Amino acid sequence: MSSHWKMFGASVQGRAHRKNDMPCQDYTFSLHRSGVYVSALADGAGSCSHADKGAEIAAQTAARVVSERFGELIEADRETCVRILLEEIRSSIVHAPDYVEPIRNYSSTLLFVAVSGDRYIAGHLGDGVIGGERAGTPFVLSPPDNGEFHNTTFFTTSDQAEERMRIYRGELGDISGFFLMSDGAAESLYNRKSESLAPALLRIREWADKYAADVVEQALHSNLEKVIREQTVDDCSLAIMALARMPEPSPSGEEAREA
Amino acid sequence: MDDLLISTQELTENPTARVPICLVLDVSGSMTGAPIEELNNGVRYFMEAIRKDDIASAAAEMALVTFGSTVQKVLDFGSIHRQAVPTLTAGGRTPMGAAVNLALDMLEARKQLYSASGVDYYQPWIVLMTDGMPTDDVEQAAARACQLINNRKLTIFPIGIGPDADMEFLKKFSPKRPPLRLKGLNFVAFFEWLSKSVSSTSQSMPGEKVTLESPASWASWETL
């Protein structure tokens, strides 16, 4: 069965990076290709010199690989999925123009969700949160993985990345939305104690039904900047996938967007 | 369009991630006079400096254990803006091993409380200060501390006060960071450095290496 998904994303520089004149190290990317819809988000590691570039490479590479190899990845075991994704991301990093050793300069977390037909695959390495909406109720698909301490987590270049990366696959059923957020945005949108999502996400999800894509994207950016960023010193990013409830133009075209 | 603006009521609130710091301080008889006065000044300076820093104040949780006539839990872990500044008095011997054991027990209990309450925390710190040598067995406490440090679960700052501080014993508690000797009675300079270090740590994000300032303002380099 063919369905159409709308995808939005936005990233804003955190107060700490603004104060220290450092770039935003969060990055979101969405890709619609060959009937596969992919939304990816990566959060570059604090003091790594090329973390912003590393986040961009990780999100773009994951989206490309998952869209091209959806059928293979959804059937493969977890270890194979993780190996394919990390090998491709690490290869993209070392082959990037102006690559500066060591690869740890490009460390980032990674979150992605891909949908094709009635199936989805999601992957998550490190902190941040992947959530969803099922029949009007929000749910957490993948919680943060920080290790024991607040300022530690796992990155695309970490020795433990292979064992820490989580892969989720399943039938969509009643799922009609996915939310991907960096740890900065999760500070306001995810309750660590109850492991639940903030009500704001359902309202954001509704915007996808009511407004044009450029309006939703602008609203996402504006809310990250004016409301969500105020609750943290970290960069904030949010990506949304929403099942179109209205008939949409042909989903066969190709589209890529970044934020 | 108001519909496109989220209100803070629709967000969730998470507690600030905590930086647990336990001061384990020698108040034995040899600290009588100027040393204990300067130590009190230093502790007061530290607490006031943290209170003036909004981010550090929300994050830092201090505990204070002294060792002298007895091993005493002067302050259990708590927010510094709610803690009364203590006045320490000197007397007795130097039961350092028992004091470090108590500090480690308190840290463990606090971490369990954080986890049960959904509170994130940073790697805990212990500041261990002495002007002499222990009068009890330190082997078990030192082994516990070293195991935590080697597993990256704890940072310890061992500080010697005055020429009689036994740096070899302090070294037993710190397999990675060499003990430093306080320059004179420069407690205030040390606690100023400590408050800045807490402030940097409380603002650090995942993957960010926290670089602490040089201890040159308070440490005597010739002992390194």
XYZ file of C-alpha atoms in Angstrom:
483
model
C 0.000 0.000 0.000
C 1.396 3.402 -0.924
C 1.135 6.256 1.566
C 2.547 9.740 1.654
C 4.605 11.101 4.562
C 5.395 14.733 5.196
C 8.816 15.457 6.690
C 10.019 18.583 8.487
C 13.123 19.508 10.423
C 14.822 22.432 12.123
C 18.012 23.062 14.124
C 19.070 26.062 16.195
C 22.356 27.021 17.801
C 22.355 26.663 21.596
C 23.098 29.470 24.026
C 26.490 28.002 24.972
C 27.635 27.789 21.352
C 26.318 31.276 20.644
C 28.263 32.630 23.623
C 31.460 30.875 22.517
C 30.938 31.690 18.825
C 30.755 28.011 17.861
C 28.540 26.663 15.062
C 25.334 24.716 15.645
C 26.377 21.067 15.746
C 22.866 19.624 15.332
C 21.708 18.700 11.851
C 18.502 17.259 10.382
C 18.019 15.777 6.944
C 15.060 14.214 5.160
C 15.009 12.257 1.955
C 12.234 10.793 -0.156
C 13.532 8.434 -2.772
C 12.136 5.329 -4.489
C 9.109 5.182 -2.210
C 11.218 5.340 0.958
C 10.785 8.280 3.338
C 13.730 8.870 5.666
C 14.223 11.431 8.374
C 17.628 11.637 10.094
C 19.103 13.772 12.857
C 22.624 13.933 14.259
C 24.162 15.884 17.127
C 27.871 16.606 16.828
C 30.018 15.865 19.877
C 30.740 18.899 22.083
C 34.379 19.802 21.683
C 35.238 17.802 18.537
C 36.700 20.208 15.984
C 34.561 19.096 13.006
C 31.479 17.894 14.895
C 29.109 20.017 12.788
C 30.443 18.433 9.589
C 30.389 15.000 11.216
C 26.703 15.417 12.092
C 25.901 16.459 8.531
C 27.750 13.472 7.054
C 26.175 10.993 9.493
C 22.598 12.158 8.857
C 22.974 12.405 5.083
C 24.796 9.089 4.743
C 22.325 7.229 6.957
C 19.407 8.639 4.955
C 21.029 7.708 1.646
C 21.983 4.174 2.710
C 18.608 3.410 4.282
C 16.702 4.703 1.254
C 18.855 2.686 -1.155
C 18.947 -0.530 0.909
C 15.645 -0.436 2.796
C 14.599 -3.933 1.691
C 17.940 -5.430 2.703
C 18.212 -3.613 6.041
C 14.702 -4.459 7.151
C 15.422 -8.168 6.760
C 19.033 -8.248 8.025
C 19.984 -9.011 11.632
C 20.825 -6.099 13.952
C 24.597 -6.612 13.754
C 24.562 -6.533 9.951
C 22.409 -3.377 9.890
C 24.701 -1.613 12.335
C 27.854 -2.715 10.510
C 26.560 -1.497 7.133
C 25.496 1.888 8.524
C 28.627 2.577 10.566
C 30.978 1.445 7.784
C 29.239 3.738 5.300
C 29.237 6.706 7.698
C 32.895 6.248 8.669
C 33.864 5.839 5.009
C 31.966 9.016 4.087
C 33.801 10.891 6.836
C 37.316 9.842 5.810
C 36.538 10.552 2.139
C 35.042 13.976 2.842
C 36.789 16.934 1.180
C 39.316 18.555 3.542
C 39.136 15.573 5.935
C 41.249 16.198 9.046
C 42.440 13.196 11.079
C 41.558 11.640 13.463
C 38.058 10.448 12.665
C 36.981 11.329 16.221
C 36.987 14.984 15.111
C 33.720 14.127 13.339
C 31.909 12.343 16.183
C 28.142 12.629 16.372
C 25.089 10.797 17.594
C 22.629 9.435 15.032
C 18.861 9.008 14.945
C 16.844 7.985 11.892
C 13.444 6.623 10.918
C 12.616 5.254 7.462
C 9.202 4.228 6.198
C 8.258 2.321 3.079
C 4.794 0.929 2.475
C 3.530 -0.419 5.781
C 6.929 -1.039 7.376
C 9.462 1.086 9.218
C 13.048 0.817 10.385
C 14.634 3.130 12.936
C 18.162 3.408 14.295
C 19.540 5.252 17.289
C 23.067 5.750 18.599
C 23.661 7.912 21.664
C 21.402 10.450 23.329
C 18.348 12.276 22.023
C 14.972 10.579 21.671
C 12.904 8.935 18.932
C 9.183 8.996 19.596
C 6.031 8.404 17.660
C 2.277 8.845 17.567
C -0.047 5.878 17.476
C -3.798 6.517 17.183
C -3.424 9.952 18.754
C -1.222 8.787 21.620
C 2.484 9.636 21.830
C 4.966 6.871 22.587
C 8.720 6.586 23.069
C 10.363 4.335 20.507
C 13.956 4.879 21.617
C 15.112 6.639 24.828
C 18.491 8.372 25.309
C 21.606 6.257 25.875
C 24.036 8.322 27.931
C 25.906 5.704 29.879
C 26.061 6.622 33.570
C 26.895 10.320 33.382
C 25.038 13.298 31.928
C 27.918 14.536 29.788
C 28.803 11.185 28.252
C 27.175 9.321 25.375
C 28.034 7.163 22.349
C 29.017 8.435 18.911
C 29.461 7.198 15.346
C 33.208 6.981 15.976
C 33.029 5.382 19.461
C 34.599 1.972 20.041
C 31.291 0.852 21.573
C 29.135 2.173 18.702
C 28.587 -1.307 17.242
C 27.199 -2.676 20.503
C 25.284 0.471 21.563
C 23.422 1.255 18.329
C 19.786 0.239 18.568
C 17.704 -0.873 15.579
C 13.894 -1.040 15.578
C 11.756 -2.555 12.839
C 8.081 -3.255 12.524
C 4.719 -2.807 10.889
C 3.333 0.716 11.004
C -0.173 -0.323 12.000
C -1.779 2.774 13.559
C 1.460 4.783 13.701
C 0.974 8.092 11.916
C 3.916 10.144 13.137
C 7.541 10.006 14.267
C 9.538 12.576 16.243
C 13.331 12.738 16.336
C 14.998 15.128 18.744
C 18.503 15.962 19.943
C 19.256 15.979 23.673
C 18.892 19.767 23.762
C 15.304 19.592 22.476
C 14.612 16.480 24.565
C 15.271 18.555 27.678
C 11.821 20.123 27.059
C 10.074 17.395 25.091
C 10.978 14.187 26.963
C 10.470 13.489 30.659
C 13.396 11.410 31.889
C 11.679 10.131 35.021
C 8.384 9.013 33.468
C 10.038 8.275 30.078
C 7.189 10.041 28.303
C 6.829 12.745 25.649
C 5.585 16.301 26.150
C 2.055 17.200 24.942
C 3.563 19.830 22.624
C 4.618 17.116 20.188
C 1.050 16.088 19.375
C 0.179 19.671 18.574
C 3.244 20.016 16.384
C 2.165 16.803 14.676
C -1.245 18.381 13.956
C 0.406 21.313 12.178
C 1.394 18.884 9.434
C -2.315 18.297 8.697
C -3.277 21.949 8.784
C -0.475 23.974 7.256
C 1.809 24.053 4.237
C 5.307 22.626 4.560
C 7.089 25.983 4.610
C 4.769 27.256 7.363
C 5.386 24.166 9.526
C 9.140 24.340 9.021
C 9.198 28.034 9.930
C 7.071 27.340 13.029
C 9.407 24.527 14.103
C 12.412 26.799 13.791
C 10.687 29.645 15.585
C 9.592 27.462 18.531
C 13.029 25.909 18.882
C 14.512 29.390 18.955
C 12.019 31.154 21.220
C 10.748 28.452 23.566
C 12.719 25.201 23.575
C 16.207 26.722 23.446
C 15.436 28.724 26.570
C 15.287 25.513 28.638
C 18.867 24.434 27.845
C 22.294 25.755 26.868
C 22.675 23.053 24.194
C 21.868 23.155 20.463
C 18.303 22.027 19.733
C 16.913 20.140 16.765
C 13.669 18.404 15.933
C 12.559 16.372 12.932
C 8.977 15.242 12.307
C 7.490 12.625 10.007
C 3.724 12.814 9.592
C 1.480 10.498 7.613
C -0.528 12.671 5.230
C -4.185 12.468 6.180
C -5.269 14.186 2.938
C -4.610 12.968 -0.593
C -1.248 14.273 -1.749
C 0.463 14.629 -5.097
C 2.202 11.553 -6.465
C 4.773 10.236 -3.961
C 7.027 8.964 -6.711
C 9.154 12.146 -6.928
C 12.485 12.605 -5.138
C 13.082 15.223 -2.512
C 15.878 16.026 -0.056
C 15.836 18.733 2.638
C 18.266 19.746 5.342
C 18.175 21.937 8.454
C -0.851 32.583 14.350
C -1.068 31.628 18.042
C -1.745 28.043 17.049
C 1.847 27.833 15.830
C 3.400 28.894 19.124
C 4.061 26.311 21.838
C 3.541 27.368 25.435
C 5.865 26.264 28.200
C 2.897 24.442 29.803
C 2.998 22.006 26.900
C 6.630 21.154 27.583
C 8.042 18.846 30.195
C 10.425 19.854 32.937
C 13.482 17.820 33.835
C 15.611 18.441 36.901
C 19.031 20.001 36.318
C 21.801 17.417 36.035
C 23.776 17.388 39.281
C 27.516 17.644 39.965
C 28.043 15.811 43.292
C 31.104 17.049 45.209
C 32.210 15.641 48.532
C 34.801 17.538 50.582
C 36.732 15.187 52.872
C 38.706 17.476 55.173
C 41.335 16.921 57.838
C 40.391 18.744 61.069
C 42.915 16.946 63.303
C 44.655 18.758 66.154
C 47.545 19.860 63.945
C 45.115 22.031 61.942
C 44.532 24.243 65.026
C 44.987 27.985 64.544
C 45.594 29.584 61.158
C 45.106 26.375 59.094
C 41.558 25.700 60.333
C 40.670 29.396 60.051
C 41.850 29.513 56.457
C 40.103 26.230 55.692
C 36.848 27.717 57.014
C 37.409 30.819 54.887
C 37.980 28.615 51.842
C 34.824 26.540 52.360
C 32.789 29.727 52.891
C 34.287 31.260 49.719
C 33.411 28.130 47.714
C 29.798 28.054 48.868
C 29.318 31.776 48.207
C 30.939 31.566 44.760
C 28.664 28.697 43.723
C 25.589 30.540 45.010
C 26.437 33.512 42.780
C 26.616 31.320 39.644
C 23.077 30.442 38.470
C 24.001 27.360 36.461
C 26.518 25.962 38.948
C 24.176 26.704 41.827
C 21.409 24.608 40.264
C 23.826 21.773 39.473
C 26.282 21.521 42.360
C 25.442 19.345 45.337
C 27.986 19.384 48.124
C 28.638 17.055 51.021
C 31.222 17.579 53.761
C 32.958 14.913 55.831
C 35.604 15.804 58.423
C 38.129 13.597 60.159
C 39.681 14.507 63.518
C 38.371 13.494 66.949
C 35.708 11.599 65.018
C 34.684 11.021 61.435
C 31.744 13.355 61.016
C 29.165 13.890 58.278
C 28.960 17.683 58.624
C 26.771 18.145 55.517
C 24.957 15.480 53.533
C 24.575 16.025 49.773
C 22.302 18.937 49.015
C 21.977 22.176 47.070
C 24.560 24.657 48.270
C 22.069 27.530 48.364
C 20.114 25.638 51.024
C 23.118 24.601 53.134
C 24.393 26.628 56.094
C 28.104 27.479 55.919
C 29.732 25.310 58.616
C 32.384 26.396 61.090
C 34.919 23.611 61.485
C 36.975 23.145 64.628
C 40.247 21.251 64.918
C 41.126 18.425 67.325
C 42.042 14.758 67.545
C 43.811 12.356 65.195
C 43.647 11.654 61.439
C 41.236 8.777 60.621
C 41.406 9.376 56.869
C 40.505 5.829 55.768
C 37.202 5.840 57.675
C 36.397 9.312 56.335
C 36.958 8.306 52.703
C 34.865 5.163 53.241
C 32.021 7.282 54.607
C 32.300 9.686 51.645
C 32.173 6.792 49.165
C 29.116 5.322 50.939
C 27.382 8.719 50.793
C 28.205 9.085 47.092
C 26.799 5.662 46.320
C 23.571 6.442 48.190
C 23.235 9.777 46.397
C 23.713 8.202 42.976
C 20.998 5.664 43.788
C 18.668 8.500 44.786
C 19.413 10.355 41.532
C 18.666 7.261 39.473
C 15.422 6.551 41.312
C 14.300 10.160 40.818
C 15.184 10.456 37.113
C 17.950 12.970 37.863
C 20.971 12.908 35.567
C 24.372 13.469 37.132
C 27.977 14.110 36.221
C 30.961 12.109 37.384
C 31.249 12.731 41.159
C 34.222 14.508 42.715
C 35.962 13.991 46.049
C 38.335 16.607 47.417
C 40.632 14.999 50.010
C 42.707 17.421 52.124
C 45.160 16.547 54.895
C 48.108 18.114 56.682
C 49.555 14.894 58.021
C 49.393 11.138 57.696
C 46.490 8.814 58.434
C 46.164 7.256 61.866
C 43.908 4.435 60.663
C 44.094 1.784 57.962
C 43.479 3.368 54.555
C 43.984 0.298 52.359
C 40.325 -0.643 51.897
C 39.188 2.946 51.292
C 42.070 3.547 48.876
C 41.256 0.356 46.949
C 37.585 1.385 46.656
C 38.531 4.850 45.426
C 41.079 3.519 42.928
C 38.620 1.028 41.487
C 36.060 3.779 40.877
C 38.671 6.118 39.402
C 40.074 3.430 37.087
C 36.527 2.684 35.885
C 35.975 6.418 35.257
C 33.274 6.585 37.922
C 34.987 9.120 40.188
C 37.449 12.007 40.129
C 39.514 12.677 43.237
C 41.554 15.776 44.018
C 44.111 14.881 46.748
C 45.613 17.980 48.372
C 48.408 18.143 50.921
C 48.489 21.044 53.409
C 51.852 22.216 54.741
C 55.224 20.438 54.789
C 54.085 17.500 56.946
C 51.361 16.259 54.622
C 52.252 12.707 53.581
C 51.953 12.806 49.796
C 52.688 9.085 49.467
C 49.541 8.237 51.414
C 47.498 10.688 49.349
C 48.825 9.053 46.201
C 47.267 5.756 47.299
C 43.826 7.293 46.721
C 44.600 8.693 43.308
C 46.031 6.392 40.650
C 45.723 8.987 37.869
C 45.894 12.508 39.261
C 49.055 13.217 41.336
C 48.435 14.846 44.720
C 49.257 18.542 44.885
C 50.554 20.509 47.868
C 48.716 23.685 48.792
C 50.857 26.772 48.443
C 51.049 28.064 52.035
C 47.520 28.347 53.421
C 46.003 29.316 50.069
C 42.680 27.605 50.741
C 40.680 30.448 49.229
C 42.624 30.225 45.957
C 42.011 26.474 45.865
C 38.282 26.833 46.463
C 38.091 29.600 43.867
C 39.645 27.167 41.379
C 37.217 24.445 42.514
C 34.157 26.661 42.030
C 35.305 27.591 38.497
C 35.844 23.900 37.744
C 32.336 23.056 38.969
C 30.955 25.872 36.831
C 32.702 24.566 33.671
C 31.572 21.012 34.350
C 27.950 21.980 34.982
C 27.784 23.529 31.504
C 29.483 20.693 29.647
C 27.613 18.680 27.027
C 28.010 15.089 25.837
C 31.315 14.553 24.092
C 32.741 17.773 25.422
C 36.077 17.508 27.188
C 36.055 19.684 30.290
C 39.430 21.370 30.602
C 40.137 22.538 34.133
C 42.177 25.662 34.738
C 45.797 25.355 35.796
C 46.103 24.946 39.593
C 49.112 27.311 39.621
C 47.305 29.867 41.803
C 47.124 27.493 44.743
C 49.438 24.511 44.122
C 53.101 24.346 44.952
C 54.682 23.028 41.758
C 57.950 21.851 43.285
C 56.114 18.915 44.806
C 54.918 17.559 41.475
